[in-house]
């Protein structure tokens, strides 16, 4: 986009999406770009259906728990908070007063909540934090047949649907570590009761880097998930535009 194009779209929308991912290992079968790629593609698909500005993706996240694997690049929590705040403040200055932080990396969620709170307090902008797996969790959880955590059935299915050539399914392995307690669950969808724990150094619990069962992934599942998530994003944006 050029600046006149941004000026033009401002007449139609005051909503902007900041896609946030990571550069981190995703098992033997998925590329390092997986999270940033998913966030950016989902945002762009939503933008095809409803007026919204999509910023370039944030390619780095808090991935210290993956650093034992080559290729992972991690930024610390305070860097991520500062980065998101600076991007958001620029958007607010241009008149985008409703910001959606679209996140694709679980390790970022709690940090982005801090950033969202601070952006709101400092600019009064409306800020929504959306993890792709929670905005359509009711539908997405019907599709999965195995625990979801990392480089798992869901994430692999989405990548098969969005960027088939980047996935080597022949290298996908199932790896689900045993937890230390019944309150600790290697499944985002397992619900409560549960105890939250520090992200484990993934290499210590999974040699492949996978936590989940990517062998259950399929293009069809991926397409369903993408459609549901994009549909919900479009609904969210439409509702925000009406306010
Ligand atoms: Zn991921």
XYZ file of C-alpha atoms and ligand atoms in Angstrom:
244
model
C 0.000 0.000 0.000
C 1.053 3.599 -0.574
C 0.269 6.411 1.868
C -2.516 7.795 -0.350
C -4.084 4.322 -0.298
C -3.997 4.319 3.501
C -5.549 7.785 3.485
C -8.281 6.461 1.205
C -9.096 3.369 3.278
C -9.315 5.552 6.400
C -12.597 6.849 4.954
C -14.033 3.340 5.200
C -12.535 1.941 8.378
C -10.926 2.800 11.682
C -10.005 -0.826 12.393
C -6.460 -2.193 12.010
C -5.046 -5.668 12.575
C -1.520 -6.278 13.851
C -0.655 -9.924 13.050
C 1.787 -11.339 15.613
C 3.681 -14.605 15.376
C 7.145 -15.943 16.070
C 10.226 -17.329 14.395
C 10.577 -20.643 16.144
C 10.934 -24.365 15.627
C 7.756 -26.181 14.656
C 8.831 -29.801 14.722
C 10.489 -31.676 11.888
C 7.708 -30.985 9.402
C 6.778 -27.269 9.647
C 8.816 -24.129 8.888
C 10.086 -21.597 11.434
C 7.760 -18.958 9.990
C 4.595 -20.925 10.857
C 3.071 -18.622 13.505
C 3.784 -15.302 11.792
C 2.631 -16.726 8.463
C -0.671 -18.009 9.903
C -1.462 -14.713 11.647
C -0.700 -12.684 8.513
C -2.627 -14.938 6.127
C -5.727 -15.052 8.358
C -5.661 -11.252 8.637
C -5.312 -10.809 4.871
C -8.183 -13.231 4.202
C -10.412 -11.222 6.558
C -9.336 -8.010 4.804
C -10.624 -9.411 1.508
C -14.134 -9.436 2.962
C -14.360 -6.341 5.120
C -12.563 -2.978 5.213
C -9.649 -3.263 7.623
C -5.995 -2.308 7.499
C -3.443 -5.102 8.047
C 0.048 -4.109 9.184
C 3.144 -6.101 8.214
C 3.380 -9.094 10.563
C 5.501 -9.148 13.707
C 7.846 -12.028 12.928
C 9.318 -12.369 16.431
C 7.741 -13.452 19.693
C 8.709 -14.655 23.147
C 10.057 -18.062 22.177
C 12.711 -18.654 24.833
C 11.247 -22.102 25.556
C 12.122 -23.119 21.959
C 15.668 -21.722 21.913
C 17.279 -25.151 22.305
C 16.278 -25.771 18.677
C 18.337 -24.209 15.875
C 16.632 -21.384 14.018
C 14.474 -20.112 16.855
C 14.807 -16.364 17.423
C 13.273 -15.013 20.617
C 12.675 -11.504 21.883
C 12.017 -10.896 25.547
C 8.668 -9.875 27.006
C 9.478 -6.198 27.471
C 10.769 -5.924 23.882
C 7.551 -7.447 22.568
C 5.395 -5.124 24.684
C 7.379 -2.079 23.475
C 7.247 -3.191 19.854
C 3.470 -3.732 19.830
C 2.871 -0.473 21.675
C 4.976 1.503 19.181
C 3.164 -0.045 16.213
C -0.240 0.555 17.833
C 0.531 4.167 18.718
C 1.491 4.851 15.098
C -1.828 3.372 13.980
C -3.757 5.479 16.482
C -1.976 8.583 15.238
C -3.279 7.808 11.741
C -6.840 7.481 13.015
C -7.106 3.712 13.520
C -8.710 3.771 16.940
C -9.779 0.141 17.020
C -6.905 -2.294 17.019
C -7.015 -6.058 16.784
C -3.854 -7.860 17.827
C -4.139 -11.188 16.002
C -1.837 -13.662 17.694
C -0.667 -17.088 16.534
C 1.852 -18.011 19.253
C 0.706 -19.226 22.681
C 3.856 -17.923 24.357
C 2.892 -14.387 23.368
C -0.631 -14.301 24.769
C -0.024 -13.078 28.318
C 2.563 -10.543 27.092
C 0.216 -9.162 24.454
C -2.483 -8.748 27.119
C -0.101 -6.443 28.984
C 0.608 -4.526 25.770
C -3.135 -4.267 25.032
C -3.876 -2.903 28.511
C -1.118 -0.312 28.257
C -2.113 0.788 24.729
C -5.681 1.290 25.913
C -4.660 3.252 28.992
C -2.222 5.435 27.110
C -4.258 6.125 23.945
C -7.884 5.253 24.826
C -7.952 3.172 21.639
C -10.108 0.064 21.699
C -7.831 -2.977 21.686
C -8.897 -6.592 21.129
C -6.480 -9.472 21.585
C -7.413 -12.480 19.472
C -5.632 -15.824 19.559
C -6.730 -17.585 16.355
C -7.546 -20.794 18.264
C -9.876 -19.048 20.720
C -12.024 -16.804 18.477
C -13.652 -19.880 16.939
C -12.821 -22.373 19.682
C -16.337 -23.848 19.749
C -16.027 -24.821 16.078
C -12.303 -25.500 15.973
C -12.405 -27.917 18.903
C -14.999 -30.020 17.054
C -12.484 -30.520 14.237
C -9.507 -31.669 16.303
C -9.103 -35.320 17.252
C -5.909 -35.042 19.338
C -4.394 -32.723 21.982
C -3.458 -29.279 20.644
C -0.301 -27.547 21.755
C 2.534 -27.030 19.291
C 3.118 -28.071 15.661
C 0.036 -30.166 16.376
C -2.935 -31.432 14.362
C -4.544 -27.978 14.092
C -1.458 -25.929 13.300
C -0.290 -28.488 10.739
C -3.734 -28.631 9.122
C -3.796 -24.845 8.732
C -0.362 -24.859 7.114
C -1.434 -27.652 4.747
C -4.367 -25.475 3.702
C -2.457 -22.197 3.395
C 1.041 -23.189 2.262
C 1.149 -26.846 1.245
C 4.675 -26.754 -0.179
C 6.145 -25.640 3.158
C 4.939 -28.773 4.977
C 6.716 -32.137 4.895
C 4.073 -34.390 6.367
C 6.302 -37.442 5.899
C 8.434 -36.078 8.761
C 5.514 -35.428 11.120
C 5.656 -37.380 14.377
C 3.251 -37.701 17.278
C 4.742 -36.620 20.591
C 2.691 -35.946 23.707
C 4.743 -35.648 26.908
C 3.395 -37.077 30.140
C 2.548 -34.316 32.599
C 3.752 -34.123 36.206
C 0.252 -33.710 37.599
C -3.353 -34.138 36.494
C -3.682 -30.354 36.749
C -0.977 -29.828 34.139
C -2.232 -30.553 30.632
C -0.461 -30.586 27.292
C -3.691 -29.622 25.558
C -4.976 -26.059 25.210
C -8.453 -27.490 24.793
C -8.429 -29.667 27.924
C -10.224 -27.037 29.996
C -10.238 -26.709 33.756
C -9.418 -27.542 36.491
C -5.823 -26.857 35.630
C -2.681 -25.217 36.981
C -0.688 -22.854 34.830
C 3.012 -23.584 34.656
C 6.019 -21.895 33.101
C 6.470 -22.934 29.475
C 8.774 -25.952 29.637
C 11.979 -25.963 27.617
C 10.398 -27.875 24.776
C 13.530 -29.854 23.827
C 13.494 -31.444 27.297
C 9.959 -32.812 26.870
C 9.899 -33.389 23.109
C 12.976 -34.228 21.058
C 11.139 -33.497 17.806
C 9.741 -30.175 19.039
C 6.174 -31.374 18.475
C 3.610 -31.458 21.268
C 0.507 -33.030 19.787
C -0.249 -35.322 16.882
C 0.389 -33.710 13.479
C -0.083 -37.086 11.746
C -3.834 -36.443 12.162
C -3.616 -33.219 10.125
C -5.326 -32.760 6.754
C -5.927 -30.040 4.185
C -9.667 -30.456 4.663
C -9.425 -29.817 8.419
C -7.187 -26.841 7.731
C -9.633 -25.301 5.272
C -12.488 -25.699 7.765
C -10.468 -24.037 10.533
C -9.335 -21.179 8.285
C -12.904 -20.557 7.113
C -14.290 -20.520 10.649
C -11.579 -18.256 12.038
C -11.844 -15.807 9.133
C -15.646 -15.796 9.434
C -15.382 -14.882 13.124
C -12.777 -12.207 12.453
C -15.019 -10.673 9.816
C -17.924 -10.674 12.275
C -15.785 -9.018 14.943
C -14.575 -6.327 12.535
C -18.099 -5.722 11.205
C -19.380 -5.241 14.751
C -16.540 -2.861 15.579
C -17.168 -0.833 12.396
C -20.792 -0.330 13.413
C -19.812 1.286 16.723
Zn 3.010 -22.290 16.248
